[in-house]
PDB file of C-alpha atoms in Angstrom:
ATOM      1  CA  MET A   1      13.844  19.100   6.470  1.00 81.00           C
ATOM      2  CA  LYS A   2      11.282  16.853   4.817  1.00 95.00           C
ATOM      3  CA  ASN A   3       7.682  18.047   4.968  1.00 98.00           C
ATOM      4  CA  ILE A   4       5.803  14.916   3.961  1.00 98.00           C
ATOM      5  CA  LEU A   5       2.185  14.656   2.873  1.00 98.00           C
ATOM      6  CA  ILE A   6       0.964  11.114   3.414  1.00 98.00           C
ATOM      7  CA  THR A   7      -2.397  10.421   1.818  1.00 98.00           C
ATOM      8  CA  GLY A   8      -4.461   7.548   3.176  1.00 96.00           C
ATOM      9  CA  GLY A   9      -2.464   7.605   6.397  1.00 96.00           C
ATOM     10  CA  ALA A  10      -5.305   6.308   8.562  1.00 94.00           C
ATOM     11  CA  GLY A  11      -5.440   3.047   6.640  1.00 94.00           C
ATOM     12  CA  PHE A  12      -3.597  -0.145   7.459  1.00 95.00           C
ATOM     13  CA  ILE A  13      -0.316   0.388   5.604  1.00 96.00           C
ATOM     14  CA  GLY A  14      -0.319   4.183   5.777  1.00 97.00           C
ATOM     15  CA  SER A  15      -0.790   4.296   9.553  1.00 96.00           C
ATOM     16  CA  ASN A  16       1.996   1.794  10.096  1.00 96.00           C
ATOM     17  CA  PHE A  17       4.261   3.859   7.863  1.00 98.00           C
ATOM     18  CA  ILE A  18       3.479   7.084   9.744  1.00 97.00           C
ATOM     19  CA  LYS A  19       4.316   5.426  13.064  1.00 96.00           C
ATOM     20  CA  HIS A  20       7.549   4.075  11.603  1.00 97.00           C
ATOM     21  CA  MET A  21       8.560   7.485  10.253  1.00 97.00           C
ATOM     22  CA  LEU A  22       7.761   9.390  13.446  1.00 96.00           C
ATOM     23  CA  ALA A  23       9.717   6.845  15.480  1.00 95.00           C
ATOM     24  CA  THR A  24      12.718   7.095  13.140  1.00 97.00           C
ATOM     25  CA  TYR A  25      12.956  10.708  11.926  1.00 97.00           C
ATOM     26  CA  ASP A  26      12.076  14.236  12.958  1.00 95.00           C
ATOM     27  CA  TYR A  27      10.276  15.005   9.708  1.00 97.00           C
ATOM     28  CA  LYS A  28       7.002  16.918   9.563  1.00 98.00           C
ATOM     29  CA  ILE A  29       4.167  14.527   8.673  1.00 98.00           C
ATOM     30  CA  VAL A  30       0.785  15.708   7.371  1.00 98.00           C
ATOM     31  CA  ASN A  31      -1.784  12.917   7.124  1.00 97.00           C
ATOM     32  CA  LEU A  32      -4.679  13.464   4.696  1.00 98.00           C
ATOM     33  CA  ASP A  33      -7.386  10.806   4.946  1.00 96.00           C
ATOM     34  CA  LEU A  34     -11.086  10.801   4.118  1.00 95.00           C
ATOM     35  CA  LEU A  35     -11.796   8.278   6.910  1.00 94.00           C
ATOM     36  CA  THR A  36     -13.904   5.926   4.849  1.00 86.00           C
ATOM     37  CA  TYR A  37     -14.819   2.558   6.338  1.00 77.00           C
ATOM     38  CA  ALA A  38     -11.216   1.262   6.298  1.00 78.00           C
ATOM     39  CA  GLY A  39      -9.535   4.383   7.680  1.00 80.00           C
ATOM     40  CA  LYS A  40      -9.415   4.452  11.471  1.00 84.00           C
ATOM     41  CA  LEU A  41      -7.907   7.196  13.608  1.00 88.00           C
ATOM     42  CA  ASN A  42      -7.425   4.710  16.431  1.00 87.00           C
ATOM     43  CA  ASN A  43      -4.687   3.245  14.186  1.00 85.00           C
ATOM     44  CA  LEU A  44      -2.784   6.406  15.162  1.00 91.00           C
ATOM     45  CA  ASN A  45      -3.475   6.655  18.878  1.00 84.00           C
ATOM     46  CA  ASN A  46      -1.223   8.955  20.912  1.00 82.00           C
ATOM     47  CA  LEU A  47       0.118  10.900  17.934  1.00 87.00           C
ATOM     48  CA  ASP A  48      -1.956  14.073  18.374  1.00 77.00           C
ATOM     49  CA  ASN A  49       0.555  15.483  20.839  1.00 83.00           C
ATOM     50  CA  LYS A  50       3.456  15.081  18.418  1.00 90.00           C
ATOM     51  CA  HIS A  51       4.813  18.486  17.392  1.00 92.00           C
ATOM     52  CA  ASN A  52       5.619  17.245  13.894  1.00 96.00           C
ATOM     53  CA  TYR A  53       2.359  15.423  13.089  1.00 97.00           C
ATOM     54  CA  LYS A  54      -0.908  16.827  11.762  1.00 96.00           C
ATOM     55  CA  PHE A  55      -4.108  15.056  10.685  1.00 96.00           C
ATOM     56  CA  ILE A  56      -6.481  16.544   8.100  1.00 97.00           C
ATOM     57  CA  GLN A  57      -9.718  14.846   7.130  1.00 97.00           C
ATOM     58  CA  GLY A  58     -10.397  15.232   3.439  1.00 97.00           C
ATOM     59  CA  ASN A  59     -10.485  13.774  -0.050  1.00 97.00           C
ATOM     60  CA  ILE A  60      -7.528  13.600  -2.428  1.00 98.00           C
ATOM     61  CA  CYS A  61     -10.015  14.477  -5.171  1.00 97.00           C
ATOM     62  CA  ASP A  62     -10.540  17.890  -3.536  1.00 98.00           C
ATOM     63  CA  ARG A  63      -8.028  19.941  -5.510  1.00 98.00           C
ATOM     64  CA  LYS A  64      -8.477  23.133  -3.474  1.00 98.00           C
ATOM     65  CA  LEU A  65      -7.850  21.295  -0.231  1.00 98.00           C
ATOM     66  CA  VAL A  66      -4.763  19.521  -1.573  1.00 98.00           C
ATOM     67  CA  GLU A  67      -3.353  22.830  -2.842  1.00 98.00           C
ATOM     68  CA  LYS A  68      -3.994  24.481   0.517  1.00 98.00           C
ATOM     69  CA  ILE A  69      -2.152  21.668   2.307  1.00 98.00           C
ATOM     70  CA  PHE A  70       0.838  22.102  -0.021  1.00 98.00           C
ATOM     71  CA  LEU A  71       0.846  25.859   0.510  1.00 97.00           C
ATOM     72  CA  ASP A  72       0.341  25.874   4.286  1.00 98.00           C
ATOM     73  CA  ASN A  73       2.819  23.098   5.034  1.00 98.00           C
ATOM     74  CA  LYS A  74       5.514  23.637   2.380  1.00 97.00           C
ATOM     75  CA  ILE A  75       5.134  20.030   1.243  1.00 98.00           C
ATOM     76  CA  ASN A  76       8.227  18.677  -0.517  1.00 97.00           C
ATOM     77  CA  THR A  77       7.477  14.949  -0.375  1.00 98.00           C
ATOM     78  CA  LEU A  78       4.235  13.112  -1.150  1.00 98.00           C
ATOM     79  CA  ILE A  79       3.605   9.424  -0.495  1.00 98.00           C
ATOM     80  CA  ASN A  80       0.276   8.283  -1.880  1.00 98.00           C
ATOM     81  CA  PHE A  81      -1.272   5.392   0.062  1.00 97.00           C
ATOM     82  CA  ALA A  82      -4.838   6.629  -0.539  1.00 94.00           C
ATOM     83  CA  ALA A  83      -6.822   4.056  -2.485  1.00 92.00           C
ATOM     84  CA  GLU A  84      -9.913   1.961  -2.626  1.00 88.00           C
ATOM     85  CA  SER A  85      -8.300  -1.456  -2.371  1.00 80.00           C
ATOM     86  CA  HIS A  86     -10.780  -4.315  -2.007  1.00 78.00           C
ATOM     87  CA  VAL A  87     -11.246  -6.382  -5.150  1.00 84.00           C
ATOM     88  CA  ASP A  88     -14.745  -7.601  -4.270  1.00 81.00           C
ATOM     89  CA  ARG A  89     -15.925  -4.021  -3.739  1.00 86.00           C
ATOM     90  CA  SER A  90     -14.424  -3.003  -7.080  1.00 88.00           C
ATOM     91  CA  ILE A  91     -16.479  -5.666  -8.819  1.00 90.00           C
ATOM     92  CA  GLU A  92     -19.637  -4.346  -7.173  1.00 89.00           C
ATOM     93  CA  ASP A  93     -18.902  -0.632  -7.771  1.00 90.00           C
ATOM     94  CA  PRO A  94     -16.005   0.140 -10.150  1.00 92.00           C
ATOM     95  CA  GLU A  95     -16.751   3.879 -10.386  1.00 93.00           C
ATOM     96  CA  ILE A  96     -15.491   4.825  -6.924  1.00 91.00           C
ATOM     97  CA  PHE A  97     -12.201   3.047  -7.719  1.00 94.00           C
ATOM     98  CA  LEU A  98     -11.827   5.120 -10.877  1.00 93.00           C
ATOM     99  CA  LYS A  99     -12.497   8.358  -9.002  1.00 95.00           C
ATOM    100  CA  THR A 100     -10.217   7.760  -6.030  1.00 95.00           C
ATOM    101  CA  ASN A 101      -7.417   5.699  -7.494  1.00 96.00           C
ATOM    102  CA  VAL A 102      -7.063   7.394 -10.893  1.00 97.00           C
ATOM    103  CA  LEU A 103      -8.539  10.900 -10.721  1.00 97.00           C
ATOM    104  CA  GLY A 104      -7.325  11.403  -7.149  1.00 97.00           C
ATOM    105  CA  THR A 105      -3.781  10.406  -8.104  1.00 98.00           C
ATOM    106  CA  GLN A 106      -3.820  12.787 -11.074  1.00 98.00           C
ATOM    107  CA  ILE A 107      -4.864  15.675  -8.814  1.00 98.00           C
ATOM    108  CA  LEU A 108      -1.993  14.887  -6.445  1.00 98.00           C
ATOM    109  CA  LEU A 109       0.464  14.759  -9.349  1.00 98.00           C
ATOM    110  CA  ASP A 110      -0.813  18.011 -10.800  1.00 97.00           C
ATOM    111  CA  THR A 111      -0.577  19.768  -7.447  1.00 98.00           C
ATOM    112  CA  ALA A 112       2.950  18.517  -6.850  1.00 97.00           C
ATOM    113  CA  LYS A 113       4.021  19.688 -10.313  1.00 96.00           C
ATOM    114  CA  LYS A 114       2.504  23.116  -9.701  1.00 96.00           C
ATOM    115  CA  PHE A 115       3.947  23.767  -6.254  1.00 95.00           C
ATOM    116  CA  TRP A 116       7.332  22.217  -6.980  1.00 95.00           C
ATOM    117  CA  LYS A 117       7.565  24.448 -10.071  1.00 88.00           C
ATOM    118  CA  ILE A 118       8.297  21.537 -12.385  1.00 78.00           C
ATOM    119  CA  ASN A 119       7.116  22.258 -15.920  1.00 65.00           C
ATOM    120  CA  THR A 120       9.667  20.983 -18.439  1.00 61.00           C
ATOM    121  CA  HIS A 121      12.750  18.807 -18.770  1.00 61.00           C
ATOM    122  CA  ASP A 122      14.910  21.944 -18.891  1.00 60.00           C
ATOM    123  CA  LYS A 123      17.159  21.518 -15.847  1.00 53.00           C
ATOM    124  CA  HIS A 124      17.324  25.293 -15.397  1.00 51.00           C
ATOM    125  CA  CYS A 125      13.543  25.382 -14.857  1.00 56.00           C
ATOM    126  CA  ASN A 126      13.550  22.551 -12.323  1.00 60.00           C
ATOM    127  CA  LYS A 127      15.538  24.091  -9.482  1.00 58.00           C
ATOM    128  CA  TYR A 128      13.561  22.152  -6.826  1.00 58.00           C
ATOM    129  CA  LYS A 129      13.511  18.725  -8.430  1.00 62.00           C
ATOM    130  CA  ASP A 130      16.429  17.285  -6.434  1.00 70.00           C
ATOM    131  CA  LYS A 131      14.685  18.233  -3.184  1.00 87.00           C
ATOM    132  CA  VAL A 132      11.233  16.790  -3.858  1.00 96.00           C
ATOM    133  CA  LYS A 133       9.750  13.346  -4.484  1.00 97.00           C
ATOM    134  CA  PHE A 134       6.385  11.736  -5.256  1.00 98.00           C
ATOM    135  CA  ILE A 135       6.021   8.054  -4.291  1.00 98.00           C
ATOM    136  CA  GLN A 136       3.083   6.027  -5.581  1.00 98.00           C
ATOM    137  CA  ILE A 137       2.202   2.992  -3.457  1.00 98.00           C
ATOM    138  CA  SER A 138       0.893   0.346  -5.826  1.00 98.00           C
ATOM    139  CA  THR A 139       0.313  -3.401  -5.926  1.00 97.00           C
ATOM    140  CA  ASP A 140       1.555  -6.531  -7.663  1.00 97.00           C
ATOM    141  CA  GLU A 141      -2.015  -7.061  -8.873  1.00 95.00           C
ATOM    142  CA  VAL A 142      -1.357  -4.635 -11.738  1.00 97.00           C
ATOM    143  CA  TYR A 143       0.674  -7.406 -13.389  1.00 98.00           C
ATOM    144  CA  GLY A 144      -2.277  -9.782 -13.616  1.00 96.00           C
ATOM    145  CA  THR A 145      -1.748 -13.459 -12.938  1.00 96.00           C
ATOM    146  CA  LEU A 146       1.131 -15.936 -13.168  1.00 96.00           C
ATOM    147  CA  GLY A 147       1.272 -19.570 -14.154  1.00 92.00           C
ATOM    148  CA  SER A 148       2.862 -22.206 -11.980  1.00 90.00           C
ATOM    149  CA  SER A 149       6.353 -20.777 -12.505  1.00 92.00           C
ATOM    150  CA  GLY A 150       8.049 -17.421 -12.911  1.00 95.00           C
ATOM    151  CA  TYR A 151       7.891 -14.138 -11.001  1.00 97.00           C
ATOM    152  CA  PHE A 152       6.751 -10.578 -11.470  1.00 97.00           C
ATOM    153  CA  THR A 153       9.640  -8.236 -12.218  1.00 98.00           C
ATOM    154  CA  GLU A 154       9.543  -4.473 -12.642  1.00 98.00           C
ATOM    155  CA  THR A 155       9.494  -4.982 -16.429  1.00 98.00           C
ATOM    156  CA  THR A 156       6.554  -7.418 -16.450  1.00 98.00           C
ATOM    157  CA  PRO A 157       3.818  -5.926 -18.672  1.00 98.00           C
ATOM    158  CA  LEU A 158       0.802  -4.556 -16.830  1.00 98.00           C
ATOM    159  CA  ALA A 159      -2.223  -6.814 -17.369  1.00 97.00           C
ATOM    160  CA  PRO A 160      -4.798  -6.070 -14.627  1.00 96.00           C
ATOM    161  CA  ASN A 161      -7.793  -8.390 -14.349  1.00 93.00           C
ATOM    162  CA  SER A 162     -10.098  -6.617 -11.873  1.00 92.00           C
ATOM    163  CA  PRO A 163     -11.488  -3.070 -11.732  1.00 91.00           C
ATOM    164  CA  TYR A 164      -9.337  -2.510  -8.645  1.00 94.00           C
ATOM    165  CA  SER A 165      -6.088  -3.558 -10.291  1.00 94.00           C
ATOM    166  CA  ALA A 166      -7.050  -1.718 -13.492  1.00 94.00           C
ATOM    167  CA  SER A 167      -7.475   1.496 -11.514  1.00 96.00           C
ATOM    168  CA  LYS A 168      -4.104   1.033  -9.812  1.00 97.00           C
ATOM    169  CA  ALA A 169      -2.386   0.269 -13.121  1.00 97.00           C
ATOM    170  CA  SER A 170      -3.944   3.407 -14.605  1.00 98.00           C
ATOM    171  CA  ALA A 171      -2.675   5.484 -11.690  1.00 98.00           C
ATOM    172  CA  ASP A 172       0.809   4.002 -12.098  1.00 98.00           C
ATOM    173  CA  LEU A 173       0.818   5.014 -15.760  1.00 98.00           C
ATOM    174  CA  PHE A 174      -0.165   8.578 -14.876  1.00 98.00           C
ATOM    175  CA  VAL A 175       2.697   8.703 -12.364  1.00 98.00           C
ATOM    176  CA  ARG A 176       5.095   7.402 -15.003  1.00 98.00           C
ATOM    177  CA  ALA A 177       3.787   9.911 -17.544  1.00 97.00           C
ATOM    178  CA  TYR A 178       4.367  12.865 -15.211  1.00 96.00           C
ATOM    179  CA  ASN A 179       7.974  11.731 -14.865  1.00 95.00           C
ATOM    180  CA  GLU A 180       8.445  11.286 -18.624  1.00 94.00           C
ATOM    181  CA  THR A 181       6.608  14.454 -19.692  1.00 94.00           C
ATOM    182  CA  PHE A 182       7.351  16.886 -16.868  1.00 93.00           C
ATOM    183  CA  ALA A 183      10.400  15.300 -15.173  1.00 94.00           C
ATOM    184  CA  LEU A 184       8.458  15.093 -11.901  1.00 96.00           C
ATOM    185  CA  PRO A 185      10.682  13.082  -9.502  1.00 97.00           C
ATOM    186  CA  ILE A 186       8.724   9.901  -8.808  1.00 97.00           C
ATOM    187  CA  ASN A 187       9.026   6.328  -7.643  1.00 98.00           C
ATOM    188  CA  ILE A 188       6.454   3.554  -7.855  1.00 98.00           C
ATOM    189  CA  THR A 189       6.426   0.639  -5.409  1.00 98.00           C
ATOM    190  CA  ARG A 190       4.431  -2.531  -6.057  1.00 98.00           C
ATOM    191  CA  CYS A 191       3.959  -4.781  -3.060  1.00 97.00           C
ATOM    192  CA  SER A 192       2.620  -8.271  -2.501  1.00 97.00           C
ATOM    193  CA  ASN A 193      -0.207  -9.020  -0.050  1.00 96.00           C
ATOM    194  CA  ASN A 194       0.321  -7.217   3.268  1.00 97.00           C
ATOM    195  CA  TYR A 195      -0.610  -8.569   6.685  1.00 98.00           C
ATOM    196  CA  GLY A 196      -0.118  -7.645  10.326  1.00 97.00           C
ATOM    197  CA  PRO A 197      -1.927  -5.989  13.258  1.00 92.00           C
ATOM    198  CA  HIS A 198      -4.665  -3.382  12.697  1.00 91.00           C
ATOM    199  CA  GLN A 199      -5.656  -4.592   9.214  1.00 93.00           C
ATOM    200  CA  TYR A 200      -9.317  -4.080   8.323  1.00 89.00           C
ATOM    201  CA  PRO A 201     -11.072  -7.463   8.733  1.00 88.00           C
ATOM    202  CA  GLU A 202     -12.384  -7.719   5.155  1.00 86.00           C
ATOM    203  CA  LYS A 203      -8.899  -8.888   4.119  1.00 92.00           C
ATOM    204  CA  LEU A 204      -8.122 -12.610   4.095  1.00 96.00           C
ATOM    205  CA  ILE A 205      -5.893 -13.078   7.148  1.00 98.00           C
ATOM    206  CA  PRO A 206      -7.805 -10.933   9.680  1.00 97.00           C
ATOM    207  CA  LEU A 207     -11.137 -12.215   8.351  1.00 97.00           C
ATOM    208  CA  MET A 208     -10.084 -15.821   8.876  1.00 98.00           C
ATOM    209  CA  ILE A 209      -8.606 -15.119  12.306  1.00 98.00           C
ATOM    210  CA  ASN A 210     -11.693 -13.255  13.506  1.00 97.00           C
ATOM    211  CA  ASN A 211     -14.081 -15.872  12.131  1.00 97.00           C
ATOM    212  CA  CYS A 212     -12.046 -18.649  13.722  1.00 97.00           C
ATOM    213  CA  LEU A 213     -12.080 -16.900  17.080  1.00 97.00           C
ATOM    214  CA  ASN A 214     -15.865 -16.615  16.860  1.00 97.00           C
ATOM    215  CA  ASP A 215     -16.444 -20.125  15.408  1.00 97.00           C
ATOM    216  CA  LEU A 216     -17.897 -18.639  12.222  1.00 98.00           C
ATOM    217  CA  PRO A 217     -17.630 -20.169   8.724  1.00 98.00           C
ATOM    218  CA  LEU A 218     -14.390 -19.551   6.834  1.00 98.00           C
ATOM    219  CA  PRO A 219     -15.358 -18.751   3.211  1.00 97.00           C
ATOM    220  CA  ILE A 220     -12.806 -19.979   0.659  1.00 97.00           C
ATOM    221  CA  TYR A 221     -13.119 -18.937  -2.981  1.00 96.00           C
ATOM    222  CA  GLY A 222     -13.120 -21.784  -5.511  1.00 97.00           C
ATOM    223  CA  ASP A 223     -10.727 -24.597  -4.658  1.00 97.00           C
ATOM    224  CA  GLY A 224      -8.530 -22.433  -2.425  1.00 97.00           C
ATOM    225  CA  GLN A 225      -5.437 -23.146  -4.512  1.00 97.00           C
ATOM    226  CA  GLN A 226      -4.801 -19.506  -5.378  1.00 97.00           C
ATOM    227  CA  ILE A 227      -1.233 -18.568  -4.422  1.00 97.00           C
ATOM    228  CA  ARG A 228      -0.201 -15.283  -2.839  1.00 96.00           C
ATOM    229  CA  ASP A 229       3.121 -13.887  -1.622  1.00 96.00           C
ATOM    230  CA  TRP A 230       2.774 -12.409   1.873  1.00 97.00           C
ATOM    231  CA  LEU A 231       4.638  -9.336   3.152  1.00 98.00           C
ATOM    232  CA  HIS A 232       4.563  -8.155   6.765  1.00 98.00           C
ATOM    233  CA  VAL A 233       3.470  -4.521   6.950  1.00 98.00           C
ATOM    234  CA  TYR A 234       6.569  -3.589   8.978  1.00 98.00           C
ATOM    235  CA  ASP A 235       8.820  -4.887   6.206  1.00 98.00           C
ATOM    236  CA  HIS A 236       6.768  -2.966   3.659  1.00 98.00           C
ATOM    237  CA  CYS A 237       7.267   0.235   5.655  1.00 98.00           C
ATOM    238  CA  THR A 238      11.036  -0.175   5.856  1.00 98.00           C
ATOM    239  CA  ALA A 239      11.146  -0.817   2.105  1.00 98.00           C
ATOM    240  CA  ILE A 240       9.268   2.427   1.380  1.00 98.00           C
ATOM    241  CA  ASP A 241      11.680   4.191   3.747  1.00 98.00           C
ATOM    242  CA  CYS A 242      14.576   2.923   1.595  1.00 98.00           C
ATOM    243  CA  VAL A 243      12.871   4.083  -1.604  1.00 98.00           C
ATOM    244  CA  LEU A 244      12.231   7.520  -0.113  1.00 98.00           C
ATOM    245  CA  HIS A 245      15.849   8.067   0.880  1.00 97.00           C
ATOM    246  CA  TYR A 246      17.898   6.165  -1.669  1.00 97.00           C
ATOM    247  CA  ALA A 247      15.956   5.414  -4.865  1.00 98.00           C
ATOM    248  CA  PRO A 248      16.836   7.313  -8.050  1.00 96.00           C
ATOM    249  CA  SER A 249      13.960   9.203  -9.634  1.00 96.00           C
ATOM    250  CA  GLY A 250      11.829   7.330 -12.123  1.00 97.00           C
ATOM    251  CA  GLN A 251      12.496   3.855 -10.764  1.00 98.00           C
ATOM    252  CA  VAL A 252       9.898   1.179  -9.989  1.00 98.00           C
ATOM    253  CA  TYR A 253      10.491  -1.318  -7.175  1.00 98.00           C
ATOM    254  CA  ASN A 254       8.703  -4.578  -6.436  1.00 98.00           C
ATOM    255  CA  ILE A 255       8.430  -5.327  -2.708  1.00 98.00           C
ATOM    256  CA  GLY A 256       7.755  -8.940  -1.763  1.00 97.00           C
ATOM    257  CA  GLY A 257       8.177 -11.098   1.291  1.00 94.00           C
ATOM    258  CA  ASN A 258       9.299 -14.329  -0.417  1.00 92.00           C
ATOM    259  CA  ASN A 259       6.382 -16.160   1.218  1.00 94.00           C
ATOM    260  CA  GLU A 260       4.281 -17.981  -1.382  1.00 96.00           C
ATOM    261  CA  ILE A 261       1.432 -20.032   0.035  1.00 97.00           C
ATOM    262  CA  THR A 262      -1.961 -21.236  -1.189  1.00 98.00           C
ATOM    263  CA  ASN A 263      -5.039 -19.678   0.369  1.00 98.00           C
ATOM    264  CA  ILE A 264      -6.277 -23.014   1.669  1.00 98.00           C
ATOM    265  CA  LYS A 265      -2.935 -23.867   3.299  1.00 98.00           C
ATOM    266  CA  LEU A 266      -2.874 -20.426   4.922  1.00 98.00           C
ATOM    267  CA  VAL A 267      -6.378 -20.848   6.310  1.00 98.00           C
ATOM    268  CA  LYS A 268      -5.594 -24.313   7.654  1.00 98.00           C
ATOM    269  CA  THR A 269      -2.477 -22.924   9.340  1.00 98.00           C
ATOM    270  CA  ILE A 270      -4.602 -20.287  11.107  1.00 98.00           C
ATOM    271  CA  ILE A 271      -7.145 -22.936  12.123  1.00 98.00           C
ATOM    272  CA  HIS A 272      -4.485 -25.177  13.639  1.00 97.00           C
ATOM    273  CA  GLN A 273      -2.719 -22.344  15.484  1.00 97.00           C
ATOM    274  CA  LEU A 274      -6.035 -21.351  17.083  1.00 97.00           C
ATOM    275  CA  GLY A 275      -6.950 -24.937  17.922  1.00 97.00           C
ATOM    276  CA  LYS A 276     -10.107 -24.900  15.813  1.00 97.00           C
ATOM    277  CA  SER A 277     -11.658 -27.458  13.453  1.00 97.00           C
ATOM    278  CA  GLU A 278     -11.272 -27.559   9.673  1.00 97.00           C
ATOM    279  CA  SER A 279     -15.040 -28.125   9.567  1.00 98.00           C
ATOM    280  CA  LEU A 280     -15.321 -24.315   9.709  1.00 98.00           C
ATOM    281  CA  ILE A 281     -14.062 -24.134   6.107  1.00 98.00           C
ATOM    282  CA  LYS A 282     -16.796 -23.327   3.597  1.00 98.00           C
ATOM    283  CA  TYR A 283     -15.988 -23.363  -0.096  1.00 97.00           C
ATOM    284  CA  VAL A 284     -17.892 -20.700  -2.055  1.00 97.00           C
ATOM    285  CA  ASN A 285     -18.182 -19.785  -5.719  1.00 96.00           C
ATOM    286  CA  ASP A 286     -15.001 -18.216  -7.033  1.00 93.00           C
ATOM    287  CA  ARG A 287     -15.124 -14.492  -7.748  1.00 89.00           C
ATOM    288  CA  PRO A 288     -14.980 -13.259 -11.361  1.00 89.00           C
ATOM    289  CA  GLY A 289     -11.499 -12.719 -12.779  1.00 85.00           C
ATOM    290  CA  HIS A 290      -9.786 -14.222  -9.745  1.00 91.00           C
ATOM    291  CA  ASP A 291      -6.020 -14.251 -10.355  1.00 93.00           C
ATOM    292  CA  ARG A 292      -4.460 -17.654  -9.772  1.00 95.00           C
ATOM    293  CA  ARG A 293      -0.952 -16.809  -8.604  1.00 97.00           C
ATOM    294  CA  TYR A 294       1.114 -13.794  -7.564  1.00 96.00           C
ATOM    295  CA  ALA A 295       4.846 -14.028  -6.882  1.00 96.00           C
ATOM    296  CA  ILE A 296       7.345 -11.172  -6.726  1.00 96.00           C
ATOM    297  CA  ASP A 297      11.000 -11.029  -7.684  1.00 97.00           C
ATOM    298  CA  ASN A 298      12.284  -8.448  -5.188  1.00 97.00           C
ATOM    299  CA  SER A 299      15.929  -8.659  -6.215  1.00 98.00           C
ATOM    300  CA  LYS A 300      16.024  -5.085  -7.572  1.00 98.00           C
ATOM    301  CA  ILE A 301      15.237  -3.446  -4.225  1.00 98.00           C
ATOM    302  CA  THR A 302      17.381  -5.896  -2.243  1.00 98.00           C
ATOM    303  CA  THR A 303      20.449  -5.382  -4.437  1.00 98.00           C
ATOM    304  CA  GLN A 304      20.113  -1.686  -5.301  1.00 98.00           C
ATOM    305  CA  LEU A 305      18.787  -0.331  -1.999  1.00 98.00           C
ATOM    306  CA  ASN A 306      20.020  -3.031   0.412  1.00 97.00           C
ATOM    307  CA  TRP A 307      16.545  -3.717   1.783  1.00 98.00           C
ATOM    308  CA  ILE A 308      15.890  -7.123   3.332  1.00 95.00           C
ATOM    309  CA  PRO A 309      12.582  -8.292   4.866  1.00 95.00           C
ATOM    310  CA  LYS A 310      12.916  -8.989   8.574  1.00 95.00           C
ATOM    311  CA  TYR A 311       9.907 -11.227   9.183  1.00 96.00           C
ATOM    312  CA  THR A 312       9.597 -14.893   8.361  1.00 95.00           C
ATOM    313  CA  PHE A 313       6.014 -15.753   7.538  1.00 96.00           C
ATOM    314  CA  ASN A 314       5.651 -18.136  10.476  1.00 95.00           C
ATOM    315  CA  GLN A 315       6.858 -15.473  12.907  1.00 96.00           C
ATOM    316  CA  GLY A 316       4.727 -12.711  11.401  1.00 97.00           C
ATOM    317  CA  LEU A 317       1.589 -14.839  11.208  1.00 98.00           C
ATOM    318  CA  LYS A 318       1.944 -15.978  14.828  1.00 97.00           C
ATOM    319  CA  GLU A 319       2.351 -12.370  16.034  1.00 97.00           C
ATOM    320  CA  THR A 320      -0.643 -11.319  13.938  1.00 97.00           C
ATOM    321  CA  ILE A 321      -2.843 -14.116  15.315  1.00 98.00           C
ATOM    322  CA  ASP A 322      -1.770 -13.228  18.854  1.00 97.00           C
ATOM    323  CA  TRP A 323      -2.654  -9.560  18.287  1.00 96.00           C
ATOM    324  CA  TYR A 324      -6.144 -10.302  16.937  1.00 95.00           C
ATOM    325  CA  SER A 325      -6.710 -12.786  19.737  1.00 96.00           C
ATOM    326  CA  LEU A 326      -6.206  -9.930  22.199  1.00 93.00           C
ATOM    327  CA  HIS A 327      -8.160  -7.293  20.242  1.00 89.00           C
ATOM    328  CA  THR A 328     -11.207  -9.160  18.885  1.00 76.00           C
TER     329      THR A 328
END
């Protein structure tokens, strides 16, 4: 029986993952979320009556609370979605990103090591290690930026360019270190840009959809030629599911949707699907340290774990636009 602690489970990706897991398995799920501006319990409507689901409001930086959750619920799996994740906010206030993304992750690692009785590489001291796992949910932004060709692989050096991506890269290195030093069973996943229903509207796709629906300006950084690879949140969830069940300890997996598109082309696609005018586009000053291109090579997870993304970008974007059209 897996007793899974999911941190940040009221956020966009975490809530979708919880719903996927509860629909697929009979595992016990404990959701720890601080409910900051981007965490919404209505993302998890109708789950309170589930016998195997529990919500706890709290901070991953609260060591006593995290230890109590481990003790009370016999946690043997931890999947860490909890993070401050908006680049613009990290430029305005880097400190909160350091506290949540780095210090919070270290507290989770330390608690897992303590309760799973993992202290050395001596196999005789690690009697629980084959029954436990810590998964860190990270981002392709830790790799920095690409030129016009090439892809991020799991061996691409980390070169973060924003306080947000620097905090996530730092957390990844702590996770790696706990595996190397203490033999804590871990995996790290690094995904491309997620999209889909229920995403907080500060992110590019829901922001542009909502603004279009309300005939508001569509702010585009710089020339709009920045390239991103887009991954439907459902596909991301099934990839994490594969990592949880099949990935060997210590491995890193890139998760991408094979959907590269420039920001300006994406925005124009949304405009045309909603029957609006391109006159809504408003070019604004580019943000500092804005990465030019992200693109993921996901061949490791597709070949080793047999994961394949289900959604084409056109299909996923249309469904996402339809959902926001009904819920805005």
